[in-house]
Amino acid sequence: KIVYLADLKPESSSWTPYFATGKQMPARNEFFAPRTDRSLSSGPMELNGKPQLKGLALHSRTHLVYRLPGRFQRFKALVGIDDRVRPNGNVRLVIQGDDRVLLETTVAGTEAAKPVDLDLTGVRRLSILVDFGENLDVADHLDLAEARIVK
């Protein structure tokens, strides 16, 4: 069985701006909110020159937490900075299963998107943090194309 993260509602979702203004700005929060099945620029996600129809688009500093609906074995995705903003963009991606780090890596717009395949055996809660990398938060448009959990 395959379940796409884009089809699940996260248990929690937060975005933190690089420069805090001290007051709530709902329009800005909505602009930087996670997108499902589309890029942060609202068209299809695009990685390695190909449109990606399913997945999540996240801006730095976004933190998502999912409670997994059952027991799953793998997390799989194609991970990269969206082609529309490359070669810019640089984020630190941390994926945790419960409180265990499964992946911690830098994703840069100067590199091609890469497949990720992580072991989820025994994991009940999946956490995805897209943190600030180099160059402030400029063009930090991370795509998790085909992000899915597999039994």
N, CA and C atoms as an extended XYZ file, in Angstrom:
453
Properties=species:S:1:pos:R:3:atomname:S:1:resname:S:1:resid:I:1 pbc="F F F"
N         0.846       -1.185        0.000 N   LYS     1
C         0.000        0.000        0.000 CA  LYS     1
C         0.888        1.244        0.000 C   LYS     1
N         0.500        2.226       -0.805 N   ILE     2
C         1.219        3.501       -0.908 CA  ILE     2
C         0.282        4.627       -0.485 C   ILE     2
N         0.782        5.530        0.371 N   VAL     3
C         0.034        6.718        0.780 CA  VAL     3
C         0.920        7.931        0.511 C   VAL     3
N         0.398        8.880       -0.263 N   TYR     4
C         1.139       10.110       -0.557 CA  TYR     4
C         0.965       11.113        0.576 C   TYR     4
N         2.070       11.750        0.984 N   LEU     5
C         1.980       12.753        2.047 CA  LEU     5
C         1.057       13.900        1.646 C   LEU     5
N         0.998       14.210        0.366 N   ALA     6
C         0.115       15.285       -0.104 CA  ALA     6
C        -1.353       14.975        0.184 C   ALA     6
N        -1.675       13.699        0.374 N   ASP     7
C        -3.056       13.299        0.657 CA  ASP     7
C        -3.342       13.182        2.150 C   ASP     7
N        -2.328       13.403        2.986 N   LEU     8
C        -2.496       13.346        4.438 CA  LEU     8
C        -2.509       14.761        5.008 C   LEU     8
N        -3.301       14.951        6.059 N   LYS     9
C        -3.273       16.234        6.776 CA  LYS     9
C        -2.216       16.121        7.862 C   LYS     9
N        -1.262       17.056        7.893 N   PRO    10
C        -0.240       16.976        8.944 CA  PRO    10
C        -0.847       17.196       10.323 C   PRO    10
N        -0.257       16.537       11.308 N   GLU    11
C        -0.663       16.739       12.696 CA  GLU    11
C        -0.331       18.177       13.111 C   GLU    11
N         0.808       18.675       12.618 N   SER    12
C         1.163       20.077       12.849 CA  SER    12
C         1.956       20.591       11.656 C   SER    12
N         1.848       21.908       11.442 N   SER    13
C         2.536       22.570       10.339 CA  SER    13
C         2.895       23.975       10.797 C   SER    13
N         4.178       24.339       10.646 N   SER    14
C         4.573       25.694       11.027 CA  SER    14
C         5.599       26.227       10.044 C   SER    14
N         5.553       27.535        9.846 N   TRP    15
C         6.530       28.234        9.030 CA  TRP    15
C         7.054       29.401        9.847 C   TRP    15
N         8.368       29.582        9.854 N   THR    16
C         9.022       30.662       10.590 CA  THR    16
C         9.774       31.535        9.596 C   THR    16
N         9.480       32.839        9.548 N   PRO    17
C        10.192       33.718        8.609 CA  PRO    17
C        11.647       33.920        9.018 C   PRO    17
N        12.492       34.179        8.040 N   TYR    18
C        13.905       34.456        8.313 CA  TYR    18
C        14.042       35.763        9.088 C   TYR    18
N        13.294       36.773        8.657 N   PHE    19
C        13.278       38.056        9.358 CA  PHE    19
C        11.923       38.212       10.025 C   PHE    19
N        11.890       38.189       11.339 N   ALA    20
C        10.636       38.352       12.072 CA  ALA    20
C        10.243       39.827       12.071 C   ALA    20
N         8.943       40.085       11.925 N   THR    21
C         8.447       41.464       11.894 CA  THR    21
C         7.835       41.879       13.221 C   THR    21
N         7.565       40.941       14.106 N   GLY    22
C         6.972       41.273       15.389 CA  GLY    22
C         5.462       41.302       15.366 C   GLY    22
N         4.858       41.280       14.174 N   LYS    23
C         3.391       41.234       14.108 CA  LYS    23
C         2.963       40.157       13.119 C   LYS    23
N         1.770       39.643       13.327 N   GLN    24
C         1.236       38.616       12.440 CA  GLN    24
C         0.909       39.212       11.075 C   GLN    24
N         1.287       38.512       10.039 N   MET    25
C         0.990       38.944        8.672 CA  MET    25
C         0.379       37.756        7.932 C   MET    25
N        -0.948       37.584        8.039 N   PRO    26
C        -1.590       36.400        7.450 CA  PRO    26
C        -1.303       36.199        5.963 C   PRO    26
N        -1.243       37.269        5.180 N   ALA    27
C        -0.991       37.122        3.743 CA  ALA    27
C         0.393       36.538        3.492 C   ALA    27
N         1.384       37.003        4.257 N   ARG    28
C         2.745       36.466        4.105 CA  ARG    28
C         2.789       35.012        4.548 C   ARG    28
N         2.128       34.697        5.645 N   ASN    29
C         2.096       33.304        6.117 CA  ASN    29
C         1.466       32.393        5.071 C   ASN    29
N         0.407       32.853        4.421 N   GLU    30
C        -0.253       32.049        3.387 CA  GLU    30
C         0.662       31.884        2.168 C   GLU    30
N         1.386       32.941        1.806 N   PHE    31
C         2.290       32.897        0.660 CA  PHE    31
C         3.376       31.842        0.848 C   PHE    31
N         3.883       31.691        2.075 N   PHE    32
C         4.970       30.754        2.349 CA  PHE    32
C         4.483       29.405        2.886 C   PHE    32
N         3.172       29.204        2.952 N   ALA    33
C         2.614       27.945        3.467 CA  ALA    33
C         2.972       26.789        2.535 C   ALA    33
N         3.057       25.574        3.083 N   PRO    34
C         3.314       24.399        2.242 CA  PRO    34
C         2.252       24.259        1.155 C   PRO    34
N         2.682       23.765        0.005 N   ARG    35
C         1.759       23.520       -1.116 CA  ARG    35
C         1.703       22.013       -1.383 C   ARG    35
N         0.540       21.550       -1.748 N   THR    36
C         0.407       20.147       -2.136 CA  THR    36
C         0.133       20.080       -3.631 C   THR    36
N         0.873       19.216       -4.291 N   ASP    37
C         0.716       18.929       -5.718 CA  ASP    37
C         0.906       20.147       -6.616 C   ASP    37
N         1.655       21.146       -6.145 N   ARG    38
C         2.026       22.311       -6.959 CA  ARG    38
C         3.225       22.988       -6.306 C   ARG    38
N         3.927       23.779       -7.095 N   SER    39
C         5.131       24.455       -6.594 CA  SER    39
C         4.755       25.654       -5.733 C   SER    39
N         5.747       26.234       -5.100 N   LEU    40
C         5.516       27.452       -4.324 CA  LEU    40
C         5.145       28.625       -5.225 C   LEU    40
N         5.475       28.536       -6.517 N   SER    41
C         5.063       29.576       -7.464 CA  SER    41
C         3.744       29.222       -8.144 C   SER    41
N         3.046       28.203       -7.609 N   SER    42
C         1.682       27.798       -7.971 CA  SER    42
C         1.530       26.993       -9.260 C   SER    42
N         2.575       26.851      -10.060 N   GLY    43
C         2.499       25.953      -11.213 CA  GLY    43
C         2.883       24.550      -10.759 C   GLY    43
N         3.050       23.636      -11.703 N   PRO    44
C         3.510       22.297      -11.314 CA  PRO    44
C         4.930       22.361      -10.754 C   PRO    44
N         5.229       21.482       -9.814 N   MET    45
C         6.608       21.349       -9.354 CA  MET    45
C         7.433       20.861      -10.542 C   MET    45
N         8.702       21.258      -10.590 N   GLU    46
C         9.562       20.801      -11.676 CA  GLU    46
C        10.940       20.478      -11.108 C   GLU    46
N        11.371       19.229      -11.345 N   LEU    47
C        12.685       18.769      -10.901 CA  LEU    47
C        13.377       18.059      -12.050 C   LEU    47
N        14.657       18.338      -12.235 N   ASN    48
C        15.468       17.702      -13.286 CA  ASN    48
C        14.811       17.822      -14.659 C   ASN    48
N        14.161       18.985      -14.894 N   GLY    49
C        13.567       19.246      -16.201 CA  GLY    49
C        12.233       18.582      -16.453 C   GLY    49
N        11.649       17.932      -15.436 N   LYS    50
C        10.379       17.233      -15.625 CA  LYS    50
C         9.332       17.738      -14.641 C   LYS    50
N         8.087       17.959      -15.125 N   PRO    51
C         7.026       18.353      -14.201 CA  PRO    51
C         6.719       17.210      -13.227 C   PRO    51
N         6.429       17.579      -11.998 N   GLN    52
C         6.096       16.605      -10.953 CA  GLN    52
C         4.668       16.917      -10.489 C   GLN    52
N         3.768       15.983      -10.665 N   LEU    53
C         2.359       16.252      -10.410 CA  LEU    53
C         1.925       15.964       -8.981 C   LEU    53
N         2.719       15.199       -8.236 N   LYS    54
C         2.333       14.799       -6.883 CA  LYS    54
C         3.467       15.125       -5.932 C   LYS    54
N         3.146       15.713       -4.785 N   GLY    55
C         4.176       15.961       -3.784 CA  GLY    55
C         3.919       17.198       -2.964 C   GLY    55
N         4.960       17.618       -2.255 N   LEU    56
C         4.907       18.780       -1.378 CA  LEU    56
C         5.963       19.787       -1.803 C   LEU    56
N         5.607       21.067       -1.740 N   ALA    57
C         6.556       22.151       -1.971 CA  ALA    57
C         6.642       22.935       -0.662 C   ALA    57
N         7.868       23.094       -0.152 N   LEU    58
C         8.070       23.688        1.164 CA  LEU    58
C         9.129       24.785        1.093 C   LEU    58
N         8.878       25.876        1.785 N   HIS    59
C         9.848       26.966        1.891 CA  HIS    59
C        10.585       26.817        3.207 C   HIS    59
N        11.833       27.298        3.251 N   SER    60
C        12.538       27.263        4.534 CA  SER    60
C        11.842       28.266        5.462 C   SER    60
N        11.804       28.135        6.569 N   ARG    61
C        11.836       27.205        7.659 CA  ARG    61
C        10.440       26.676        7.907 C   ARG    61
N        10.157       25.519        7.321 N   THR    62
C         8.873       24.847        7.492 CA  THR    62
C         9.097       23.560        8.262 C   THR    62
N         8.190       23.285        9.196 N   HIS    63
C         8.248       22.040        9.964 CA  HIS    63
C         6.884       21.378        9.895 C   HIS    63
N         6.864       20.155        9.360 N   LEU    64
C         5.639       19.361        9.270 CA  LEU    64
C         5.792       18.101       10.111 C   LEU    64
N         4.715       17.704       10.779 N   VAL    65
C         4.709       16.453       11.526 CA  VAL    65
C         3.463       15.669       11.113 C   VAL    65
N         3.682       14.414       10.746 N   TYR    66
C         2.594       13.515       10.356 CA  TYR    66
C         2.521       12.349       11.331 C   TYR    66
N         1.309       12.041       11.776 N   ARG    67
C         1.092       10.799       12.512 CA  ARG    67
C         0.746        9.763       11.443 C   ARG    67
N         1.554        8.724       11.352 N   LEU    68
C         1.377        7.745       10.278 CA  LEU    68
C         0.130        6.904       10.514 C   LEU    68
N        -0.678        6.728        9.460 N   PRO    69
C        -1.929        5.971        9.577 CA  PRO    69
C        -1.695        4.462        9.431 C   PRO    69
N        -1.008        3.883       10.383 N   GLY    70
C        -0.695        2.454       10.314 CA  GLY    70
C         0.808        2.240       10.283 C   GLY    70
N         1.180        0.998       10.016 N   ARG    71
C         2.604        0.637        9.995 CA  ARG    71
C         3.118        0.689        8.562 C   ARG    71
N         4.187        1.444        8.374 N   PHE    72
C         4.777        1.586        7.048 CA  PHE    72
C         6.257        1.238        7.126 C   PHE    72
N         6.809        0.802        5.997 N   GLN    73
C         8.198        0.347        5.946 CA  GLN    73
C         9.166        1.375        5.370 C   GLN    73
N         8.709        2.192        4.388 N   ARG    74
C         9.617        3.085        3.660 CA  ARG    74
C         8.995        4.472        3.483 C   ARG    74
N         9.867        5.481        3.409 N   PHE    75
C         9.508        6.818        2.948 CA  PHE    75
C        10.326        7.041        1.689 C   PHE    75
N         9.662        7.424        0.604 N   LYS    76
C        10.354        7.637       -0.671 CA  LYS    76
C         9.934        8.978       -1.263 C   LYS    76
N        10.884        9.646       -1.916 N   ALA    77
C        10.605       10.922       -2.579 CA  ALA    77
C        11.767       11.273       -3.499 C   ALA    77
N        11.497       12.184       -4.429 N   LEU    78
C        12.540       12.830       -5.214 CA  LEU    78
C        12.682       14.223       -4.615 C   LEU    78
N        13.881       14.556       -4.144 N   VAL    79
C        14.096       15.763       -3.342 CA  VAL    79
C        15.029       16.722       -4.065 C   VAL    79
N        14.584       17.977       -4.204 N   GLY    80
C        15.444       18.982       -4.820 CA  GLY    80
C        14.833       20.368       -4.767 C   GLY    80
N        15.642       21.355       -5.118 N   ILE    81
C        15.163       22.729       -5.253 CA  ILE    81
C        14.444       22.827       -6.602 C   ILE    81
N        13.266       23.438       -6.595 N   ASP    82
C        12.458       23.545       -7.812 CA  ASP    82
C        13.249       24.195       -8.944 C   ASP    82
N        13.133       23.625      -10.135 N   ASP    83
C        13.892       24.099      -11.302 CA  ASP    83
C        13.684       25.589      -11.583 C   ASP    83
N        12.515       26.138      -11.254 N   ARG    84
C        12.227       27.537      -11.569 CA  ARG    84
C        13.141       28.523      -10.847 C   ARG    84
N        13.712       28.112       -9.713 N   VAL    85
C        14.552       29.025       -8.935 CA  VAL    85
C        16.023       28.626       -8.941 C   VAL    85
N        16.341       27.465       -9.532 N   ARG    86
C        17.733       27.020       -9.602 CA  ARG    86
C        18.532       27.943      -10.520 C   ARG    86
N        19.788       28.156      -10.255 N   PRO    87
C        20.685       27.478       -9.319 CA  PRO    87
C        20.624       28.033       -7.903 C   PRO    87
N        19.693       28.967       -7.628 N   ASN    88
C        19.568       29.498       -6.276 CA  ASN    88
C        18.874       28.479       -5.382 C   ASN    88
N        18.800       28.792       -4.111 N   GLY    89
C        18.150       27.915       -3.137 CA  GLY    89
C        19.143       27.010       -2.440 C   GLY    89
N        19.035       26.962       -1.111 N   ASN    90
C        19.921       26.123       -0.308 CA  ASN    90
C        19.239       25.916        1.039 C   ASN    90
N        18.892       24.671        1.348 N   VAL    91
C        18.204       24.364        2.604 CA  VAL    91
C        18.867       23.188        3.305 C   VAL    91
N        18.605       23.096        4.588 N   ARG    92
C        18.998       21.931        5.378 CA  ARG    92
C        17.729       21.123        5.596 C   ARG    92
N        17.735       19.883        5.157 N   LEU    93
C        16.575       19.000        5.280 CA  LEU    93
C        16.851       17.967        6.360 C   LEU    93
N        15.933       17.902        7.341 N   VAL    94
C        16.046       16.917        8.415 CA  VAL    94
C        14.727       16.153        8.471 C   VAL    94
N        14.809       14.832        8.284 N   ILE    95
C        13.634       13.969        8.382 CA  ILE    95
C        13.846       13.046        9.573 C   ILE    95
N        12.854       13.022       10.474 N   GLN    96
C        12.940       12.188       11.662 CA  GLN    96
C        11.770       11.222       11.720 C   GLN    96
N        12.041       10.035       12.232 N   GLY    97
C        11.022        9.052       12.532 CA  GLY    97
C        10.946        8.946       14.035 C   GLY    97
N         9.800        9.320       14.602 N   ASP    98
C         9.663        9.509       16.041 CA  ASP    98
C        10.735       10.528       16.427 C   ASP    98
N        11.680       10.210       17.271 N   ASP    99
C        12.707       11.207       17.607 CA  ASP    99
C        14.076       10.817       17.072 C   ASP    99
N        14.094        9.938       16.078 N   ARG   100
C        15.344        9.439       15.502 CA  ARG   100
C        15.579       10.102       14.143 C   ARG   100
N        16.779       10.661       13.939 N   VAL   101
C        17.107       11.288       12.655 CA  VAL   101
C        17.298       10.196       11.603 C   VAL   101
N        16.500       10.277       10.536 N   LEU   102
C        16.594        9.325        9.427 CA  LEU   102
C        17.421        9.902        8.279 C   LEU   102
N        17.391       11.231        8.150 N   LEU   103
C        18.132       11.906        7.090 CA  LEU   103
C        18.420       13.335        7.535 C   LEU   103
N        19.652       13.755        7.352 N   GLU   104
C        20.037       15.153        7.565 CA  GLU   104
C        21.001       15.497        6.448 C   GLU   104
N        20.598       16.436        5.582 N   THR   105
C        21.388       16.743        4.403 CA  THR   105
C        21.146       18.175        3.961 C   THR   105
N        22.062       18.693        3.169 N   THR   106
C        21.881       19.992        2.523 CA  THR   106
C        21.364       19.736        1.111 C   THR   106
N        20.359       20.514        0.726 N   VAL   107
C        19.823       20.436       -0.633 CA  VAL   107
C        20.070       21.799       -1.265 C   VAL   107
N        20.824       21.811       -2.363 N   ALA   108
C        21.213       23.064       -3.012 CA  ALA   108
C        20.706       23.115       -4.449 C   ALA   108
N        20.370       24.327       -4.892 N   GLY   109
C        19.904       24.527       -6.262 CA  GLY   109
C        20.974       24.297       -7.306 C   GLY   109
N        22.225       24.188       -6.870 N   THR   110
C        23.321       23.913       -7.808 CA  THR   110
C        23.437       22.427       -8.117 C   THR   110
N        22.622       21.591       -7.452 N   GLU   111
C        22.679       20.138       -7.649 CA  GLU   111
C        21.349       19.623       -8.194 C   GLU   111
N        21.399       18.528       -8.919 N   ALA   112
C        20.184       17.887       -9.419 CA  ALA   112
C        19.404       17.277       -8.257 C   ALA   112
N        18.107       17.114       -8.464 N   ALA   113
C        17.267       16.451       -7.464 CA  ALA   113
C        17.712       15.002       -7.314 C   ALA   113
N        17.542       14.459       -6.094 N   LYS   114
C        17.990       13.101       -5.801 CA  LYS   114
C        16.883       12.290       -5.154 C   LYS   114
N        16.860       10.985       -5.425 N   PRO   115
C        15.876       10.137       -4.745 CA  PRO   115
C        16.268        9.900       -3.288 C   PRO   115
N        15.267        9.801       -2.447 N   VAL   116
C        15.446        9.486       -1.031 CA  VAL   116
C        14.604        8.246       -0.743 C   VAL   116
N        15.185        7.295       -0.009 N   ASP   117
C        14.491        6.068        0.376 CA  ASP   117
C        14.906        5.755        1.819 C   ASP   117
N        13.974        5.941        2.761 N   LEU   118
C        14.289        5.814        4.186 CA  LEU   118
C        13.487        4.697        4.838 C   LEU   118
N        14.080        4.031        5.814 N   ASP   119
C        13.436        2.956        6.566 CA  ASP   119
C        12.526        3.550        7.638 C   ASP   119
N        11.244        3.202        7.593 N   LEU   120
C        10.268        3.684        8.573 CA  LEU   120
C         9.809        2.586        9.536 C   LEU   120
N        10.479        1.457        9.567 N   THR   121
C        10.047        0.346       10.415 CA  THR   121
C         9.850        0.820       11.856 C   THR   121
N         8.650        0.616       12.378 N   GLY   122
C         8.331        0.967       13.751 CA  GLY   122
C         8.007        2.434       13.985 C   GLY   122
N         8.121        3.280       12.966 N   VAL   123
C         7.899        4.720       13.138 CA  VAL   123
C         6.401        5.023       13.162 C   VAL   123
N         5.987        5.848       14.125 N   ARG   124
C         4.581        6.259       14.252 CA  ARG   124
C         4.386        7.723       13.856 C   ARG   124
N         5.449        8.536       14.020 N   ARG   125
C         5.348        9.960       13.717 CA  ARG   125
C         6.524       10.367       12.835 C   ARG   125
N         6.214       10.983       11.688 N   LEU   126
C         7.223       11.419       10.723 CA  LEU   126
C         7.313       12.940       10.766 C   LEU   126
N         8.535       13.448       10.948 N   SER   127
C         8.773       14.886       11.043 CA  SER   127
C         9.675       15.316        9.886 C   SER   127
N         9.276       16.400        9.205 N   ILE   128
C        10.060       16.949        8.094 CA  ILE   128
C        10.349       18.410        8.410 C   ILE   128
N        11.639       18.732        8.520 N   LEU   129
C        12.069       20.113        8.762 CA  LEU   129
C        12.887       20.582        7.567 C   LEU   129
N        12.437       21.667        6.954 N   VAL   130
C        13.187       22.336        5.899 CA  VAL   130
C        13.721       23.614        6.534 C   VAL   130
N        14.996       23.604        6.880 N   ASP   131
C        15.582       24.708        7.631 CA  ASP   131
C        16.389       25.615        6.706 C   ASP   131
N        16.708       26.793        7.228 N   PHE   132
C        17.514       27.742        6.467 CA  PHE   132
C        18.885       27.147        6.167 C   PHE   132
N        19.373       27.405        4.986 N   GLY   133
C        20.723       27.007        4.609 CA  GLY   133
C        21.549       28.261        4.394 C   GLY   133
N        22.368       28.259        3.359 N   GLU   134
C        23.174       29.431        3.020 CA  GLU   134
C        22.305       30.461        2.294 C   GLU   134
N        22.750       31.687        2.247 N   ASN   135
C        22.078       32.762        1.491 CA  ASN   135
C        20.692       33.103        2.016 C   ASN   135
N        20.591       33.254        3.340 N   LEU   136
C        19.325       33.632        3.976 CA  LEU   136
C        18.253       32.612        3.597 C   LEU   136
N        17.107       33.098        3.087 N   ASP   137
C        16.064       32.164        2.644 CA  ASP   137
C        15.732       32.381        1.170 C   ASP   137
N        16.653       32.960        0.434 N   VAL   138
C        16.435       33.306       -0.973 CA  VAL   138
C        16.260       32.038       -1.813 C   VAL   138
N        15.119       31.940       -2.506 N   ALA   139
C        14.822       30.838       -3.434 CA  ALA   139
C        14.825       29.467       -2.767 C   ALA   139
N        14.511       29.415       -1.486 N   ASP   140
C        14.478       28.129       -0.769 CA  ASP   140
C        13.168       27.401       -1.044 C   ASP   140
N        13.001       26.947       -2.281 N   HIS   141
C        11.786       26.254       -2.723 CA  HIS   141
C        12.087       24.765       -2.856 C   HIS   141
N        11.919       24.022       -1.778 N   LEU   142
C        12.207       22.593       -1.788 CA  LEU   142
C        10.982       21.812       -2.251 C   LEU   142
N        11.188       20.914       -3.206 N   ASP   143
C        10.132       20.004       -3.646 CA  ASP   143
C        10.425       18.608       -3.124 C   ASP   143
N         9.400       17.983       -2.553 N   LEU   144
C         9.438       16.566       -2.187 CA  LEU   144
C         8.466       15.872       -3.136 C   LEU   144
N         8.926       15.628       -4.348 N   ALA   145
C         8.068       15.054       -5.385 CA  ALA   145
C         7.812       13.580       -5.103 C   ALA   145
N         6.577       13.164       -5.362 N   GLU   146
C         6.173       11.770       -5.152 CA  GLU   146
C         6.443       11.321       -3.709 C   GLU   146
N         6.414       12.267       -2.742 N   ALA   147
C         6.663       11.920       -1.332 CA  ALA   147
C         5.575       10.950       -0.872 C   ALA   147
N         6.022        9.760       -0.448 N   ARG   148
C         5.044        8.721       -0.116 CA  ARG   148
C         5.603        7.791        0.956 C   ARG   148
N         4.674        7.189        1.665 N   ILE   149
C         5.033        6.141        2.622 CA  ILE   149
C         4.494        4.836        2.059 C   ILE   149
N         5.285        3.775        2.242 N   VAL   150
C         4.990        2.488        1.600 CA  VAL   150
C         4.977        1.395        2.644 C   VAL   150
N         3.939        0.524        2.580 N   LYS   151
C         3.855       -0.617        3.514 CA  LYS   151
C         4.790       -1.715        3.093 C   LYS   151
